[in-house]
PDB file of C-alpha atoms in Angstrom:
ATOM      1  CA  PRO A 200      97.723 104.973  99.839  1.00  0.00           C
ATOM      2  CA  ASP A 201      97.205 105.167 103.509  1.00  0.00           C
ATOM      3  CA  ASN A 202      97.303 108.823 104.104  1.00  0.00           C
ATOM      4  CA  PHE A 203      93.855 110.343 103.893  1.00  0.00           C
ATOM      5  CA  GLY A 204      94.654 113.423 105.762  1.00  0.00           C
ATOM      6  CA  ALA A 205      95.409 116.915 104.582  1.00  0.00           C
ATOM      7  CA  SER A 206      98.784 116.015 103.544  1.00  0.00           C
ATOM      8  CA  GLY A 207      97.738 113.078 101.132  1.00  0.00           C
ATOM      9  CA  LEU A 208      96.667 113.585  97.607  1.00  0.00           C
ATOM     10  CA  PRO A 209      92.920 114.166  97.068  1.00  0.00           C
ATOM     11  CA  PRO A 210      91.020 111.128  95.391  1.00  0.00           C
ATOM     12  CA  SER A 211      91.166 111.152  91.646  1.00  0.00           C
ATOM     13  CA  ASN A 212      87.483 110.080  91.430  1.00  0.00           C
ATOM     14  CA  PRO A 213      85.500 111.339  94.586  1.00  0.00           C
ATOM     15  CA  ALA A 214      82.222 110.191  93.309  1.00  0.00           C
ATOM     16  CA  LEU A 215      83.567 106.594  92.911  1.00  0.00           C
ATOM     17  CA  LEU A 216      84.864 106.768  96.415  1.00  0.00           C
ATOM     18  CA  ASP A 217      81.382 107.979  97.607  1.00  0.00           C
ATOM     19  CA  HIS A 218      79.605 105.243  95.860  1.00  0.00           C
ATOM     20  CA  LEU A 219      81.815 102.725  97.397  1.00  0.00           C
ATOM     21  CA  ALA A 220      81.341 104.036 100.761  1.00  0.00           C
ATOM     22  CA  VAL A 221      77.727 103.910 100.500  1.00  0.00           C
ATOM     23  CA  SER A 222      77.640 100.477  98.808  1.00  0.00           C
ATOM     24  CA  PHE A 223      79.914  99.211 101.890  1.00  0.00           C
ATOM     25  CA  ALA A 224      77.422 100.677 104.456  1.00  0.00           C
ATOM     26  CA  ASP A 225      74.488  99.392 102.455  1.00  0.00           C
ATOM     27  CA  ASN A 226      75.948  95.870 102.470  1.00  0.00           C
ATOM     28  CA  GLY A 227      76.122  95.730 106.157  1.00  0.00           C
ATOM     29  CA  TRP A 228      79.841  96.705 106.313  1.00  0.00           C
ATOM     30  CA  SER A 229      80.886  93.533 104.627  1.00  0.00           C
ATOM     31  CA  VAL A 230      84.526  93.681 103.483  1.00  0.00           C
ATOM     32  CA  LYS A 231      84.062  90.581 101.516  1.00  0.00           C
ATOM     33  CA  LYS A 232      81.358  92.133  99.350  1.00  0.00           C
ATOM     34  CA  LEU A 233      83.221  95.359  98.913  1.00  0.00           C
ATOM     35  CA  ILE A 234      86.506  93.384  97.758  1.00  0.00           C
ATOM     36  CA  ARG A 235      84.013  91.296  95.381  1.00  0.00           C
ATOM     37  CA  ALA A 236      82.602  94.573  93.753  1.00  0.00           C
ATOM     38  CA  ILE A 237      86.186  95.895  93.304  1.00  0.00           C
ATOM     39  CA  VAL A 238      87.724  92.880  91.732  1.00  0.00           C
ATOM     40  CA  LEU A 239      84.719  92.467  89.520  1.00  0.00           C
ATOM     41  CA  SER A 240      84.913  95.940  88.272  1.00  0.00           C
ATOM     42  CA  ARG A 241      86.145  96.900  84.731  1.00  0.00           C
ATOM     43  CA  ALA A 242      88.987  98.969  86.118  1.00  0.00           C
ATOM     44  CA  TYR A 243      90.252  96.058  88.118  1.00  0.00           C
ATOM     45  CA  ARG A 244      90.389  93.791  84.968  1.00  0.00           C
ATOM     46  CA  LEU A 245      92.084  96.326  82.753  1.00  0.00           C
ATOM     47  CA  SER A 246      95.079  95.089  80.846  1.00  0.00           C
ATOM     48  CA  SER A 247      98.379  96.950  80.914  1.00  0.00           C
ATOM     49  CA  GLN A 248      98.473  97.368  77.217  1.00  0.00           C
ATOM     50  CA  PHE A 249      99.545 100.925  75.998  1.00  0.00           C
ATOM     51  CA  ASP A 250      96.883 103.080  74.225  1.00  0.00           C
ATOM     52  CA  GLU A 251      98.256 106.479  72.492  1.00  0.00           C
ATOM     53  CA  LYS A 252      94.694 108.113  72.525  1.00  0.00           C
ATOM     54  CA  ASP A 253      94.222 107.279  76.307  1.00  0.00           C
ATOM     55  CA  PHE A 254      97.880 108.309  77.058  1.00  0.00           C
ATOM     56  CA  GLU A 255      97.383 111.705  75.414  1.00  0.00           C
ATOM     57  CA  ALA A 256      94.246 112.241  77.409  1.00  0.00           C
ATOM     58  CA  ASP A 257      95.652 111.133  80.826  1.00  0.00           C
ATOM     59  CA  PRO A 258      99.499 110.550  80.708  1.00  0.00           C
ATOM     60  CA  ASP A 259      99.634 109.749  84.462  1.00  0.00           C
ATOM     61  CA  ASP A 260      96.959 107.295  84.426  1.00  0.00           C
ATOM     62  CA  VAL A 261      94.898 109.146  87.272  1.00  0.00           C
ATOM     63  CA  LEU A 262      91.559 108.162  85.716  1.00  0.00           C
ATOM     64  CA  VAL A 263      92.731 104.472  85.462  1.00  0.00           C
ATOM     65  CA  TRP A 264      92.690 103.625  81.770  1.00  0.00           C
ATOM     66  CA  ARG A 265      95.107 100.712  82.188  1.00  0.00           C
ATOM     67  CA  MET A 266      96.604  98.396  84.797  1.00  0.00           C
ATOM     68  CA  PRO A 267     100.140  99.691  85.717  1.00  0.00           C
ATOM     69  CA  LYS A 268     102.973  96.853  85.135  1.00  0.00           C
ATOM     70  CA  ARG A 269     104.283  95.752  88.421  1.00  0.00           C
ATOM     71  CA  ARG A 270     106.657  92.922  89.519  1.00  0.00           C
ATOM     72  CA  LEU A 271     105.511  89.911  91.531  1.00  0.00           C
ATOM     73  CA  GLU A 272     105.795  90.194  95.180  1.00  0.00           C
ATOM     74  CA  ALA A 273     108.093  88.009  97.129  1.00  0.00           C
ATOM     75  CA  GLU A 274     105.307  85.481  98.081  1.00  0.00           C
ATOM     76  CA  ALA A 275     103.888  85.271  94.497  1.00  0.00           C
ATOM     77  CA  LEU A 276     107.512  84.770  93.149  1.00  0.00           C
ATOM     78  CA  ARG A 277     108.160  81.811  95.622  1.00  0.00           C
ATOM     79  CA  ASP A 278     104.770  80.255  94.933  1.00  0.00           C
ATOM     80  CA  THR A 279     105.116  80.734  91.211  1.00  0.00           C
ATOM     81  CA  MET A 280     108.355  78.964  91.144  1.00  0.00           C
ATOM     82  CA  MET A 281     107.032  75.975  93.127  1.00  0.00           C
ATOM     83  CA  ALA A 282     104.006  75.716  90.938  1.00  0.00           C
ATOM     84  CA  LEU A 283     106.013  75.564  87.773  1.00  0.00           C
ATOM     85  CA  SER A 284     108.209  72.841  89.202  1.00  0.00           C
ATOM     86  CA  GLY A 285     105.006  70.895  90.182  1.00  0.00           C
ATOM     87  CA  ARG A 286     106.058  71.041  93.920  1.00  0.00           C
ATOM     88  CA  LEU A 287     103.528  73.606  95.223  1.00  0.00           C
ATOM     89  CA  ASP A 288     101.471  72.081  98.155  1.00  0.00           C
ATOM     90  CA  ARG A 289      98.176  74.135  98.159  1.00  0.00           C
ATOM     91  CA  ALA A 290      96.801  72.770 101.142  1.00  0.00           C
ATOM     92  CA  PRO A 291      97.277  74.226 104.555  1.00  0.00           C
ATOM     93  CA  PRO A 292      99.897  72.595 106.670  1.00  0.00           C
ATOM     94  CA  LYS A 293      98.835  70.651 109.834  1.00  0.00           C
ATOM     95  CA  GLY A 294      99.457  72.603 112.909  1.00  0.00           C
ATOM     96  CA  SER A 295     101.883  75.366 113.347  1.00  0.00           C
ATOM     97  CA  PRO A 296     105.695  75.275 113.570  1.00  0.00           C
ATOM     98  CA  ILE A 297     105.505  78.064 115.946  1.00  0.00           C
ATOM     99  CA  GLU A 298     103.155  76.193 118.178  1.00  0.00           C
ATOM    100  CA  GLN A 299     105.304  72.991 117.923  1.00  0.00           C
ATOM    101  CA  GLY A 300     108.338  75.086 118.936  1.00  0.00           C
ATOM    102  CA  GLY A 301     106.907  75.429 122.328  1.00  0.00           C
ATOM    103  CA  GLU A 302     107.456  78.314 124.949  1.00  0.00           C
ATOM    104  CA  GLY A 303     110.795  80.287 124.906  1.00  0.00           C
ATOM    105  CA  ASN A 304     112.938  81.692 122.166  1.00  0.00           C
ATOM    106  CA  ILE A 305     111.396  80.629 119.030  1.00  0.00           C
ATOM    107  CA  ALA A 306     113.768  82.433 116.566  1.00  0.00           C
ATOM    108  CA  PHE A 307     116.795  80.478 118.339  1.00  0.00           C
ATOM    109  CA  ARG A 308     115.052  77.300 117.594  1.00  0.00           C
ATOM    110  CA  PHE A 309     114.375  78.323 114.055  1.00  0.00           C
ATOM    111  CA  ARG A 310     117.876  79.094 113.374  1.00  0.00           C
ATOM    112  CA  LEU A 311     118.878  75.629 114.431  1.00  0.00           C
ATOM    113  CA  LEU A 312     116.232  74.019 112.194  1.00  0.00           C
ATOM    114  CA  GLY A 313     117.121  76.021 109.292  1.00  0.00           C
ATOM    115  CA  ASP A 314     115.167  78.365 106.973  1.00  0.00           C
ATOM    116  CA  PRO A 315     111.704  76.957 106.399  1.00  0.00           C
ATOM    117  CA  SER A 316     111.228  78.719 103.076  1.00  0.00           C
ATOM    118  CA  MET A 317     114.009  76.475 101.552  1.00  0.00           C
ATOM    119  CA  THR A 318     112.298  73.009 102.463  1.00  0.00           C
ATOM    120  CA  ASP A 319     108.480  73.822 103.041  1.00  0.00           C
ATOM    121  CA  MET A 320     106.565  73.360  99.846  1.00  0.00           C
ATOM    122  CA  HIS A 321     103.329  74.872 101.141  1.00  0.00           C
ATOM    123  CA  ARG A 322     102.064  78.390  99.759  1.00  0.00           C
ATOM    124  CA  THR A 323     104.233  81.135 101.114  1.00  0.00           C
ATOM    125  CA  VAL A 324     101.248  82.490 103.054  1.00  0.00           C
ATOM    126  CA  TYR A 325     101.563  79.551 105.343  1.00  0.00           C
ATOM    127  CA  LEU A 326     105.246  80.054 106.145  1.00  0.00           C
ATOM    128  CA  PRO A 327     105.859  80.738 109.688  1.00  0.00           C
ATOM    129  CA  ILE A 328     107.259  84.368 109.984  1.00  0.00           C
ATOM    130  CA  VAL A 329     109.221  84.947 113.105  1.00  0.00           C
ATOM    131  CA  ARG A 330     109.857  88.732 113.465  1.00  0.00           C
ATOM    132  CA  ASP A 331     113.778  88.545 113.576  1.00  0.00           C
ATOM    133  CA  GLN A 332     113.838  85.502 111.385  1.00  0.00           C
ATOM    134  CA  VAL A 333     112.275  86.342 108.103  1.00  0.00           C
ATOM    135  CA  PRO A 334     113.431  84.093 105.403  1.00  0.00           C
ATOM    136  CA  ASP A 335     116.082  85.650 103.151  1.00  0.00           C
ATOM    137  CA  VAL A 336     114.292  84.966  99.937  1.00  0.00           C
ATOM    138  CA  LEU A 337     111.367  86.886 101.224  1.00  0.00           C
ATOM    139  CA  THR A 338     113.606  89.822 102.485  1.00  0.00           C
ATOM    140  CA  LEU A 339     115.553  90.152  99.376  1.00  0.00           C
ATOM    141  CA  PHE A 340     112.314  90.854  97.335  1.00  0.00           C
ATOM    142  CA  ASP A 341     110.993  93.584  99.601  1.00  0.00           C
ATOM    143  CA  PHE A 342     108.910  91.472 102.117  1.00  0.00           C
ATOM    144  CA  PRO A 343     107.535  94.003 104.690  1.00  0.00           C
ATOM    145  CA  ASP A 344     108.802  93.990 108.264  1.00  0.00           C
ATOM    146  CA  PRO A 345     106.307  91.954 110.182  1.00  0.00           C
ATOM    147  CA  SER A 346     106.603  94.111 113.085  1.00  0.00           C
ATOM    148  CA  LEU A 347     105.014  97.228 111.118  1.00  0.00           C
ATOM    149  CA  LEU A 348     101.847  98.137 109.334  1.00  0.00           C
ATOM    150  CA  ILE A 349     102.483  99.412 105.857  1.00  0.00           C
ATOM    151  CA  GLY A 350     100.132 100.661 103.088  1.00  0.00           C
ATOM    152  CA  GLU A 351     102.639 100.085 100.093  1.00  0.00           C
ATOM    153  CA  ARG A 352     105.777  98.009  99.847  1.00  0.00           C
ATOM    154  CA  PRO A 353     108.941  99.461  98.396  1.00  0.00           C
ATOM    155  CA  THR A 354     110.055  98.033  95.062  1.00  0.00           C
ATOM    156  CA  THR A 355     113.742  97.760  94.794  1.00  0.00           C
ATOM    157  CA  THR A 356     115.894  96.498  91.923  1.00  0.00           C
ATOM    158  CA  ILE A 357     119.270  95.319  93.282  1.00  0.00           C
ATOM    159  CA  PRO A 358     121.837  92.830  91.936  1.00  0.00           C
ATOM    160  CA  ALA A 359     121.550  90.488  94.901  1.00  0.00           C
ATOM    161  CA  GLN A 360     117.992  89.675  93.528  1.00  0.00           C
ATOM    162  CA  SER A 361     119.428  88.477  89.974  1.00  0.00           C
ATOM    163  CA  LEU A 362     122.231  86.687  91.803  1.00  0.00           C
ATOM    164  CA  SER A 363     119.785  84.942  94.089  1.00  0.00           C
ATOM    165  CA  LEU A 364     117.462  83.877  91.256  1.00  0.00           C
ATOM    166  CA  MET A 365     120.538  82.335  89.535  1.00  0.00           C
ATOM    167  CA  ASN A 366     122.398  80.734  92.530  1.00  0.00           C
ATOM    168  CA  ASN A 367     119.976  80.127  95.399  1.00  0.00           C
ATOM    169  CA  PRO A 368     119.560  76.269  96.108  1.00  0.00           C
ATOM    170  CA  PHE A 369     115.784  76.629  96.466  1.00  0.00           C
ATOM    171  CA  VAL A 370     115.527  78.327  92.974  1.00  0.00           C
ATOM    172  CA  ILE A 371     117.886  75.707  91.465  1.00  0.00           C
ATOM    173  CA  ARG A 372     115.628  72.846  92.925  1.00  0.00           C
ATOM    174  CA  GLN A 373     112.546  74.459  91.367  1.00  0.00           C
ATOM    175  CA  ALA A 374     114.304  74.915  88.113  1.00  0.00           C
ATOM    176  CA  GLU A 375     115.434  71.242  88.178  1.00  0.00           C
ATOM    177  CA  GLY A 376     111.628  70.290  88.929  1.00  0.00           C
ATOM    178  CA  LEU A 377     110.446  72.201  86.014  1.00  0.00           C
ATOM    179  CA  ALA A 378     112.967  70.523  83.717  1.00  0.00           C
ATOM    180  CA  GLU A 379     111.926  67.126  84.973  1.00  0.00           C
ATOM    181  CA  LYS A 380     108.271  67.947  84.023  1.00  0.00           C
ATOM    182  CA  LEU A 381     109.315  69.153  80.502  1.00  0.00           C
ATOM    183  CA  LEU A 382     111.243  66.006  79.644  1.00  0.00           C
TER     184      LEU A 382
END
């Protein structure tokens, strides 16, 4: 997705790419307007439902006739569990734990305080990420290395993911919260 050079694949719809580029320039290089145009498009709102006729015409979905099925990313998975349990705090936290940690070796202090992803009920996007102290629940579900820029996350399926969803204390607490809501 981030290789636009000669070794990358050519665009499947060059006319659409040109239209988006011209629209981006005409709208004052507003990324917000470009994203809005994309998310309001028909292609972005497609379902992942299979259609035999479309499949015969385009089996690799190059022309985007359906949304490919994909797993939730680590952040969405954690947020969904907290939302279902009724414990998700959507408001941004006051201050930053990194700032409160002060100067020096923050990673060492975070190890002493414990994993914030286990106790902090704010959205995952607000979790402090210290480079060498990424929470296990995120790392296990393909959270990217915070010191690198990547265009696409890998998707792995390993037994540790299933075991974590069955045995992790955080997951068990969220399941208990959901059970309390339902009873």
